Structure formats: structure tokens, C-alpha cells
Short mmCIF file of C-alpha atoms in Angstrom, two decimals:
data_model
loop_
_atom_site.label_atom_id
_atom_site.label_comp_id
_atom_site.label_asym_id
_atom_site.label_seq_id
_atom_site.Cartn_x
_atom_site.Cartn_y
_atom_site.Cartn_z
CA UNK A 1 -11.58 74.41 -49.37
CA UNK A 2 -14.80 73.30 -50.49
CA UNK A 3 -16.23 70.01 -49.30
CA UNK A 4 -18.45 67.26 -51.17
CA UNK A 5 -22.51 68.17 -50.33
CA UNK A 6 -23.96 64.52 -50.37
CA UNK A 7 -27.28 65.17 -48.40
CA UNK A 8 -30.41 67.19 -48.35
CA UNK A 9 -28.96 70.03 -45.39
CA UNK A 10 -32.88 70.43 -44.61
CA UNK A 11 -34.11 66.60 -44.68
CA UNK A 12 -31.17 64.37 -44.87
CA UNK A 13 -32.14 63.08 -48.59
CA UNK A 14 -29.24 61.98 -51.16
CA UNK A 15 -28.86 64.45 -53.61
CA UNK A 16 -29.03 63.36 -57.43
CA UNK A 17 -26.00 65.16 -57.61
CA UNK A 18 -23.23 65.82 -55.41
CA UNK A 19 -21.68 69.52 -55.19
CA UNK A 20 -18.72 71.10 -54.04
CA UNK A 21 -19.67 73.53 -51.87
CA UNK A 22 -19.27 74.73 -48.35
CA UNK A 23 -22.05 75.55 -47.51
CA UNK A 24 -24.82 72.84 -47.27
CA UNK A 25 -27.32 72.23 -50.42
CA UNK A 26 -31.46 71.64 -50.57
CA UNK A 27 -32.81 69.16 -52.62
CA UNK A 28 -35.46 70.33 -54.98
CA UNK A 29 -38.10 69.19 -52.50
CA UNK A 30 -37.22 71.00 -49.52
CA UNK A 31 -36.10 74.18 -51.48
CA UNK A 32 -39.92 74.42 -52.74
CA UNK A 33 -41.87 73.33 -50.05
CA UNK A 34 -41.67 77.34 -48.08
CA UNK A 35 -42.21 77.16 -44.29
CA UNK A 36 -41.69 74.02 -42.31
CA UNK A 37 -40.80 72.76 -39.01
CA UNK A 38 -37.92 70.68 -37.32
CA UNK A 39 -37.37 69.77 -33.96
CA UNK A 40 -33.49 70.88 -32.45
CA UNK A 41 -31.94 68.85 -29.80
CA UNK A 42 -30.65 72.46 -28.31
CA UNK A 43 -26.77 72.61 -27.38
CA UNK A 44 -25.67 76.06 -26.89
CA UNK A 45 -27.69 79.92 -25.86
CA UNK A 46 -24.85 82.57 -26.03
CA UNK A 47 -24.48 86.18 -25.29
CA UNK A 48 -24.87 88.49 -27.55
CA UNK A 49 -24.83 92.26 -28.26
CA UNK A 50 -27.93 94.49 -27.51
CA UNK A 51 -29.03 92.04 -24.72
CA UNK A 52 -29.77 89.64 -27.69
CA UNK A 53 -29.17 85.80 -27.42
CA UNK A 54 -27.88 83.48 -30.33
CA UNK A 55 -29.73 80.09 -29.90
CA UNK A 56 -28.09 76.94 -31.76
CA UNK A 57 -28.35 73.04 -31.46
CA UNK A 58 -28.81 69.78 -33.74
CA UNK A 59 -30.94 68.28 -36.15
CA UNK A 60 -31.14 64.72 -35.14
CA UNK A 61 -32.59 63.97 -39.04
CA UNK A 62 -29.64 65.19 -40.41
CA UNK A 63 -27.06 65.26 -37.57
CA UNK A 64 -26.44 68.79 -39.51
CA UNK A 65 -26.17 71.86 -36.41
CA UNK A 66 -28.69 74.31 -37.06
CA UNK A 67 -28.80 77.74 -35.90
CA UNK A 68 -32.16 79.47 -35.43
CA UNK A 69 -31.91 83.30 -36.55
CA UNK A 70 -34.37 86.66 -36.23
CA UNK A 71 -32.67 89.33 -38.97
CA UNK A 72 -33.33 91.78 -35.90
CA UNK A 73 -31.85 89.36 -33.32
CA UNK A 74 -33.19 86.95 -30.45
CA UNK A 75 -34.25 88.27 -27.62
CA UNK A 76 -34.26 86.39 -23.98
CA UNK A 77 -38.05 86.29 -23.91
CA UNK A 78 -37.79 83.80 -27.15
CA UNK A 79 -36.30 81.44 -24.54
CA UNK A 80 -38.99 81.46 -22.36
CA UNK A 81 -43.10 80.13 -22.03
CA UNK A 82 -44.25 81.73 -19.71
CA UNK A 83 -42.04 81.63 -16.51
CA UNK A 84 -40.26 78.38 -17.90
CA UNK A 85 -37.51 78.44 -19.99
CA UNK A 86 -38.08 76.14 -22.77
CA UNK A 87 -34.92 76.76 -25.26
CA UNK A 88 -32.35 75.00 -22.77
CA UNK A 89 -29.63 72.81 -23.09
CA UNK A 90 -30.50 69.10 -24.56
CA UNK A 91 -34.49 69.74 -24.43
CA UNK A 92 -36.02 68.98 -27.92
CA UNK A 93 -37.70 72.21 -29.40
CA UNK A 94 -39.58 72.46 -32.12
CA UNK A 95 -38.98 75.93 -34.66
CA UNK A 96 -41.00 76.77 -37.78
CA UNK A 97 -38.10 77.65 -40.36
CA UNK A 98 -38.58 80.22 -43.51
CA UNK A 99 -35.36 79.01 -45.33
CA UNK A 100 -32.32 77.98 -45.31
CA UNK A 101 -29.54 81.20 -45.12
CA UNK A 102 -25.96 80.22 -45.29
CA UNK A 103 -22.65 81.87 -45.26
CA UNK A 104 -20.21 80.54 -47.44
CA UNK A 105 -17.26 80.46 -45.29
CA UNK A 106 -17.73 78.30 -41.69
CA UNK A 107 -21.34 79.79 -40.82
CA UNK A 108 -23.33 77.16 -43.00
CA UNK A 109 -25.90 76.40 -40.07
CA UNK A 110 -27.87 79.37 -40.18
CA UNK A 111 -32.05 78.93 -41.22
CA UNK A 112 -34.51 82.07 -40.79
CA UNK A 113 -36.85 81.49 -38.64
CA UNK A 114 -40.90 82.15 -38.73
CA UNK A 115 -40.92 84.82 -36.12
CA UNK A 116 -44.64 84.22 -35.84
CA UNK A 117 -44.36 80.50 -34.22
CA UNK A 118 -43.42 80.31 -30.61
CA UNK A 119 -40.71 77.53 -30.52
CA UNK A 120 -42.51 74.22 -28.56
CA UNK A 121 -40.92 72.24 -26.24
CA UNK A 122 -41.37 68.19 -26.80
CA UNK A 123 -39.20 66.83 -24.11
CA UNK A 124 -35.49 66.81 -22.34
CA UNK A 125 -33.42 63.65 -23.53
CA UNK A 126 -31.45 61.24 -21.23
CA UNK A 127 -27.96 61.46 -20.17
CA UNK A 128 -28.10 57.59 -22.77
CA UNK A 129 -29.13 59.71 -25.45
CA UNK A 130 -26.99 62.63 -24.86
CA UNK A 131 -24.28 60.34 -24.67
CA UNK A 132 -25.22 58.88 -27.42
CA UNK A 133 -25.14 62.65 -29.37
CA UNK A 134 -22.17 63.51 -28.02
CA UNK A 135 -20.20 59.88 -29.58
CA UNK A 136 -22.16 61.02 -33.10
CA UNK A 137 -21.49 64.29 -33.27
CA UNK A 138 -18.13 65.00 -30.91
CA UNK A 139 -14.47 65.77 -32.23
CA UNK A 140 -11.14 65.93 -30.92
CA UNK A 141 -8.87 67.63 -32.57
CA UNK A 142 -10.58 71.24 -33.02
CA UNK A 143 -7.73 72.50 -35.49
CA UNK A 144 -8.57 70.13 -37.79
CA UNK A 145 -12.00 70.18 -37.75
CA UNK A 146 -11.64 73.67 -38.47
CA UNK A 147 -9.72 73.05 -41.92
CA UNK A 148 -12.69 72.81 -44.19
CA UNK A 149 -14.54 76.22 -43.08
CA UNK A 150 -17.62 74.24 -43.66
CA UNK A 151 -19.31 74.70 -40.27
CA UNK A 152 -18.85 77.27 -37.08
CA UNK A 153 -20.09 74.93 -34.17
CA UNK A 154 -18.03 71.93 -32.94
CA UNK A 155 -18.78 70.14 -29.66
CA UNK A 156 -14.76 69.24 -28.63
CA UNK A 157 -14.13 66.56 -26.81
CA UNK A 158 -11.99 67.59 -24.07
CA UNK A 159 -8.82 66.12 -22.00
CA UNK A 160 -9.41 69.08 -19.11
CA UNK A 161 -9.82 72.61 -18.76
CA UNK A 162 -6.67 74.31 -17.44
CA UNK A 163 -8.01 77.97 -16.20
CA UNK A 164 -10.83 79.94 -15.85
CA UNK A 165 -10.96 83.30 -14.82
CA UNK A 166 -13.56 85.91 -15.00
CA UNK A 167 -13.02 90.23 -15.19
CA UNK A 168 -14.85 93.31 -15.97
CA UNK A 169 -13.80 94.55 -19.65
CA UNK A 170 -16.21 97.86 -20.68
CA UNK A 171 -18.65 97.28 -17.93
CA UNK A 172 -19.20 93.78 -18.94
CA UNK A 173 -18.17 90.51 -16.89
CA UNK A 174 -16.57 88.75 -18.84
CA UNK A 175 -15.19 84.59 -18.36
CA UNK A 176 -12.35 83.18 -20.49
CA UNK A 177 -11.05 79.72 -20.35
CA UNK A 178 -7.92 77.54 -21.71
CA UNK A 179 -8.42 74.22 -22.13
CA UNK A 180 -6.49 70.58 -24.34
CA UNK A 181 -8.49 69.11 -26.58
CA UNK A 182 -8.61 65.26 -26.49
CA UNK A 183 -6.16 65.50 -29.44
CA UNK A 184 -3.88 67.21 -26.60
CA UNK A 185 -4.20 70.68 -28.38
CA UNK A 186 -4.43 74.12 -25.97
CA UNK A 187 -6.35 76.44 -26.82
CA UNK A 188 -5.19 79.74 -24.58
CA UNK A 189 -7.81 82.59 -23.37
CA UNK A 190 -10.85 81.22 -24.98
CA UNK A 191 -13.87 84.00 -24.62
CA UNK A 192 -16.91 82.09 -22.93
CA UNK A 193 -20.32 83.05 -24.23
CA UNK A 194 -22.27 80.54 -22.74
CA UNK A 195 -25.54 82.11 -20.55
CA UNK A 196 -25.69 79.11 -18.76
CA UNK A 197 -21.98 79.99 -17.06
CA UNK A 198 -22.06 83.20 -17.59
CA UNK A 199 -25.12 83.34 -15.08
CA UNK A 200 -23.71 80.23 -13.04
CA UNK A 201 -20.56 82.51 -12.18
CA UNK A 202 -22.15 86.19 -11.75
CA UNK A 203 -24.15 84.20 -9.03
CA UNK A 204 -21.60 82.04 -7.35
CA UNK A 205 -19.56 85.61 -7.04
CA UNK A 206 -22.57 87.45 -5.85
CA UNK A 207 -22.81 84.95 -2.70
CA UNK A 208 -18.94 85.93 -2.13
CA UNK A 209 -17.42 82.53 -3.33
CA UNK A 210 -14.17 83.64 -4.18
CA UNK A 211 -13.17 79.63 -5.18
CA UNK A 212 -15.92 78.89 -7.37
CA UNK A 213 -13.67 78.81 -10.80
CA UNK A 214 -11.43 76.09 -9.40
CA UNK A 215 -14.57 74.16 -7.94
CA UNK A 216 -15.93 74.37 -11.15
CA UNK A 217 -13.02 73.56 -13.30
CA UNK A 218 -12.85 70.19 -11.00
CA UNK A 219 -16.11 69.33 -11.48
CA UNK A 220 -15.39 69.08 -15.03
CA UNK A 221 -12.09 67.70 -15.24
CA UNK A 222 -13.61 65.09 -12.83
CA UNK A 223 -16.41 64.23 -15.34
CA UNK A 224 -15.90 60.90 -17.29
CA UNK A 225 -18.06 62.55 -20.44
CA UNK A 226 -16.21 66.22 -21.04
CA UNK A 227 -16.91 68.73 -23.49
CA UNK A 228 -16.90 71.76 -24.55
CA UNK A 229 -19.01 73.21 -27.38
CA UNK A 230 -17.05 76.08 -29.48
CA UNK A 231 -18.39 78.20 -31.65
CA UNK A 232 -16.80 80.65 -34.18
CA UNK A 233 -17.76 84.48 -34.66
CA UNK A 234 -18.63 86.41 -37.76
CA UNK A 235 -15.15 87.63 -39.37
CA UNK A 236 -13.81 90.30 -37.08
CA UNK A 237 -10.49 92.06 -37.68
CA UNK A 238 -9.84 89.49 -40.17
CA UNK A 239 -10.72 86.89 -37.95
CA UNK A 240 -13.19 84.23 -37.25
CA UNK A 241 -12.41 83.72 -33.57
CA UNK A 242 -13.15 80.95 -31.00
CA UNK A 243 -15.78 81.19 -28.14
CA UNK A 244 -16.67 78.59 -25.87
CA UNK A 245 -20.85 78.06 -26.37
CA UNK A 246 -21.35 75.13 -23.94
CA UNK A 247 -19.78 73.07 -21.65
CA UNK A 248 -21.05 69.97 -21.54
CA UNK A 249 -20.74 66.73 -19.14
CA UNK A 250 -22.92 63.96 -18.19
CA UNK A 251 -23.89 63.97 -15.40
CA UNK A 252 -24.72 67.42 -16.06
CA UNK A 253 -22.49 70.17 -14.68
CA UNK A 254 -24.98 72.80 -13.44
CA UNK A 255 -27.51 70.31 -12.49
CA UNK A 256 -29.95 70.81 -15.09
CA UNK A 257 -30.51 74.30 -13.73
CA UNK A 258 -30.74 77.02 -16.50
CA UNK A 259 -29.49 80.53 -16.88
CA UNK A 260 -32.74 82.50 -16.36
CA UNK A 261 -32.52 80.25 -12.79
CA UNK A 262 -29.10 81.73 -11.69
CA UNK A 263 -30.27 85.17 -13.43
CA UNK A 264 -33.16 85.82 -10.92
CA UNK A 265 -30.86 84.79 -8.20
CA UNK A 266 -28.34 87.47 -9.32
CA UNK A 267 -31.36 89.61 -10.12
CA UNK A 268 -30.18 91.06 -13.28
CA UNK A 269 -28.58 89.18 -16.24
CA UNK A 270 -25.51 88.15 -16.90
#
């Protein structure tokens, strides 16, 4: 069901003219001006095929989420200055963007990326400013927000997570979650592509702790800020399905560690 465009997608800006569409809208400024750069409060780095990445996070002009994309992919180096990972959860990075390249149906955030500009790190916000993010831009009833296919990422606020559980499916380890929404919605055997726990899990079973999915489940039904961040895959089998992208509490969950930290403990990735 199409939705009312109000705003600029790329600078916030009122448009003239308001369109029903699903996908967001330029105004005739932005859609001229050709390359230009935004900085991304960064809120999710997923798995992907090939060893690629998928990179994702908000624009704090337009409280729009914005997803970063390669037509051949991301790879883990574009995480990474040197030996630092720079793309990580809640730093502010800087991206050069090409244009805008929507979907019409839920993937709306997508913008083409100048392949040619390293992204630049400015700084990692507060836990008062990701707080602040989280009351802005956090739901909690994920079915709903879900109705208007206008947009594939959704931070959920969360009542608690009721399983985790990790196994090997083709080779791969794989992590899948159920959880209630704050709504008090389950959502069964949710996929988790998330890096960061990915890595966080491959490591804590690598040092033989055979607990560490109820230890970590605690943590974050403990946590007076929980969320998780969802995101939706292309259409698959006549699907768009739900993976978990992020989980998110303040005080942080992992510590502020990142995945390329648990990856060179595991040696390998995850």
C-alpha cells in the first residue's frame, strides 16, 4: 500500500508536492546535484553470501535508514582502516553516495555508493544519544510496522528474547533466535545475521563455553534499553523474510568490542 512521500529521502526538504509512493522521493535539488556525502550513525553489518557484508544505519538529517551498496557487493576490508574497524555499531561514518537506488516494495533504503571514497570515521556517539536514537527511531509492534512495505530495517523494541541456539546448516554456523516484541508479539526461529554475534558466539564456543546462549540471552533480558534491529531479505520463495541485524542495549551488550575483535580470536570469520 503506498504511503504519502512528504520529504526530500536524500536531505530532509518538503517536497512541493507530496507523492504516493513507497519508495522514498528526491527533490529536484538533490536529484541533480550527482555525488555527495552523508554521514550514517551505523546500526547493523550482516553476513552475507560470498564472504560479502551488507552495511546499513541512519541518517540523522532525515531519520530515513540508509543502506550503503557496491553492485558487486561489500567486502570485510570496506569495514576496516587499517587494523581498526571503522564501520561499527553507533560510530558516525561518513560515505560518498552516487544516487539514490530503491526497490519498490520494503527495500527503499538502498543508495550506490562511490566505490572510490574510503568511508571516514567522525566519532562513536554516547549511550544519551543512542538512547536518544533508539526513542526516535524504535517500534514495537514489528507486524505492523511491516504493513506499509515501505522500508526493510526496523530497530524493535523488545520485551525479552526467549531462545537462542546456534547449529551447523551446509558447513555454515548458523544462530537463530525467538523473541516478544514490546507489543507482546513472538516472533519464532528468527535467522541472526548480525557479525557482531555471529563472531561473539563462534568465539565464546571456541573457548568451550557450552552456557554462553543463556548468559547472553540474560544479559539482554536484564538490560533496561532492549532491542533488536530486524531486517528483511530480498523476496525469496515468495518471501521477504525476517533476520535479526543487531541487537542492541545500552549499556552495550558486547562491550563495545567489534566483530573483526572476536574474529581474530576465533582466527577465521564467522
Amino acid at each position: 500500500m503506498p504511503v504519502t512521500q512528504t520529504n526530500c529521502i536524500a536531505c530532509g526538504k518538503q517536497l512541493i508536492i507530496h507523492i504516493l509512493s513507497n519508495a522514498g522521493v528526491l527533490c529536484a535539488t538533490c536529484a541533480q546535484q550527482g555525488l555527495f556525502r552523508k554521514k550514517i550513525i551505523i546500526t547493523g553489518i550482516t553476513r552475507m553470501n560470498q564472504g560479502n557484508i551488507c552495511v546499513s544505519g541512519i541518517d540523522p538529517q532525515t531519520w530515513k535508514f540508509v543502506r550503503p551498496v557496491f553492485a558487486t557487493g561489500l567486502e570485510r576490508d570496506f569495514t576496516m582502516e587499517g587494523t581498526t574497524q571503522v564501520i561499527n555499531h553507533f560510530n558516525m561514518v561518513e560515505f560518498e553516495f552516487k544516487r539514490y537506488s530503491p526497490e519498490q516494495v520494503y527495500h527503499t533504503e538502498d543508495w550506490i555508493i562511490n566505490e572510490n571514497f574510503a568511508p571516514r570515521f567522525i566519532r562513536h556517539l554516547t549511550n544519551e544519544e543512542i538512547i536518544k536514537v533508539m526513542n526516535k527511531m524504535s517500534i514495537t509492534d514489528l507486524n505492523l510496522a511491516m504493513q506499509p512495505q515501505d522500508q526493510s530495517l526496523f530497530i524493535v523494541k523488545v520485551q525479552q528474547i526467549n531462545s537462542i541456539w546456534d547449529e551447523i546448516k551446509f558447513d555454515k554456523f548458523k544462530v537463530r533466535m525467538s523473541f516478544i516484541d514490546h507489543a507482546g508479539y513472538p516472533h519464532y526461529s528468527i535467522p541472526v545475521t548480525d557479525l557482531l554475534t555471529l563472531a561473539f558466539e563462534k568465539y565464546q564456543k571456541s573457548k568451550g563455553n557450552t552456557n554462553y546462549s543463556t548468559e547472553l540471552m540474560n544479559a539482554f533480558n536484564n538490560n533496561p534499553h532492549r532491542y533488536i534491529r530486524i531486517g528483511l531479505t530480498r523476496k525469496f520463495q515468495d518471501n521477504y523474510w525476517k533476520q535479526v541485524t543487531a541487537l542492541i542495549t545500552i549499556p552495550d551488550l558486547f562491550n563495545g568490542q567489534s566483530f573483526s575483535f572476536y574474529e581474530n580470536q576465533i582466527g577465521g570469520q564467522a
